[in-house]
Coordinates of C-alpha atoms in Angstrom, one line a residue:
M208 CA 5.3 -8.4 -12.1
A209 CA 5.8 -5.7 -9.5
I210 CA 3.6 -4.5 -6.6
S211 CA 2.3 -1.0 -6.6
Y212 CA 0.6 0.8 -3.7
D213 CA -0.3 3.9 -5.7
K214 CA -4.0 3.2 -5.2
L215 CA -3.4 3.2 -1.4
W216 CA -1.7 6.7 -1.5
K217 CA -4.5 8.1 -3.7
L218 CA -7.1 6.7 -1.3
S219 CA -5.3 8.1 1.7
I220 CA -5.3 11.5 0.1
D221 CA -9.0 11.2 -0.6
K222 CA -9.6 10.4 3.0
K223 CA -7.3 13.2 4.1
L224 CA -4.8 11.0 5.8
N225 CA -1.0 11.4 5.8
K226 CA 1.2 8.4 6.2
T227 CA 1.6 8.7 9.9
Q228 CA -2.2 8.9 10.4
L229 CA -2.6 5.9 8.2
R230 CA -0.1 4.0 10.2
D231 CA -1.8 5.0 13.5
C232 CA -5.4 4.3 12.4
S233 CA -4.6 0.9 10.9
G234 CA -2.1 -0.3 13.5
I235 CA 0.7 -1.2 11.1
T236 CA 4.3 -0.7 12.1
S237 CA 6.7 2.0 10.9
S238 CA 8.7 -0.7 9.1
T239 CA 5.6 -1.9 7.2
L240 CA 4.8 1.7 6.2
A241 CA 8.4 2.0 4.9
R242 CA 8.0 -1.2 2.9
L243 CA 4.7 0.2 1.4
S244 CA 6.4 3.4 0.5
K245 CA 9.1 1.5 -1.5
N246 CA 6.5 -0.8 -3.2
K247 CA 7.9 -3.8 -1.3
G248 CA 5.8 -6.8 -0.3
V249 CA 4.0 -6.7 3.1
S250 CA 2.0 -9.3 4.9
L251 CA -1.6 -10.0 4.1
E252 CA -2.4 -9.2 7.8
A253 CA -1.0 -5.7 7.3
L254 CA -3.1 -5.2 4.1
E255 CA -6.1 -6.5 6.0
R256 CA -5.6 -3.9 8.7
I257 CA -5.3 -1.1 6.2
C258 CA -8.4 -2.3 4.4
R259 CA -10.4 -2.4 7.7
A260 CA -9.2 1.1 8.7
L261 CA -10.0 2.6 5.3
D262 CA -13.2 0.5 4.8
C263 CA -12.1 -0.8 1.4
E264 CA -11.2 -3.9 -0.5
I265 CA -7.6 -5.1 -1.1
G266 CA -7.9 -4.2 -4.8
D267 CA -8.5 -0.6 -3.7
V268 CA -5.0 -0.4 -2.2
V269 CA -2.6 -2.8 -4.1
E270 CA -2.2 -3.9 -7.7
F271 CA 0.3 -5.8 -9.8
V272 CA 2.0 -3.9 -12.6
E273 CA 4.4 -4.8 -15.3
D274 CA 8.1 -4.6 -14.4
K275 CA 9.8 -1.7 -16.1
V276 CA 13.0 -3.6 -16.6
S277 CA 13.6 -4.8 -20.1
L278 CA 14.6 -8.4 -20.6
N279 CA 17.1 -7.3 -23.3
E280 CA 19.3 -5.4 -20.9

């Protein structure tokens, strides 16, 4: 399973926030923002800050998706 933050980016667009504004309003670091942009894992604390800033639930910003790598390769 892989992590996807596509929902976060769609929600940010709906709230008219660019990534810098999201970082500033949620209080996350630039390195956390970079990890989010690469669909890498981040701390639960960072996700909590984002959810508080956007007034949403964790399922509104992150989801698990099937890996696109084939096991036969």
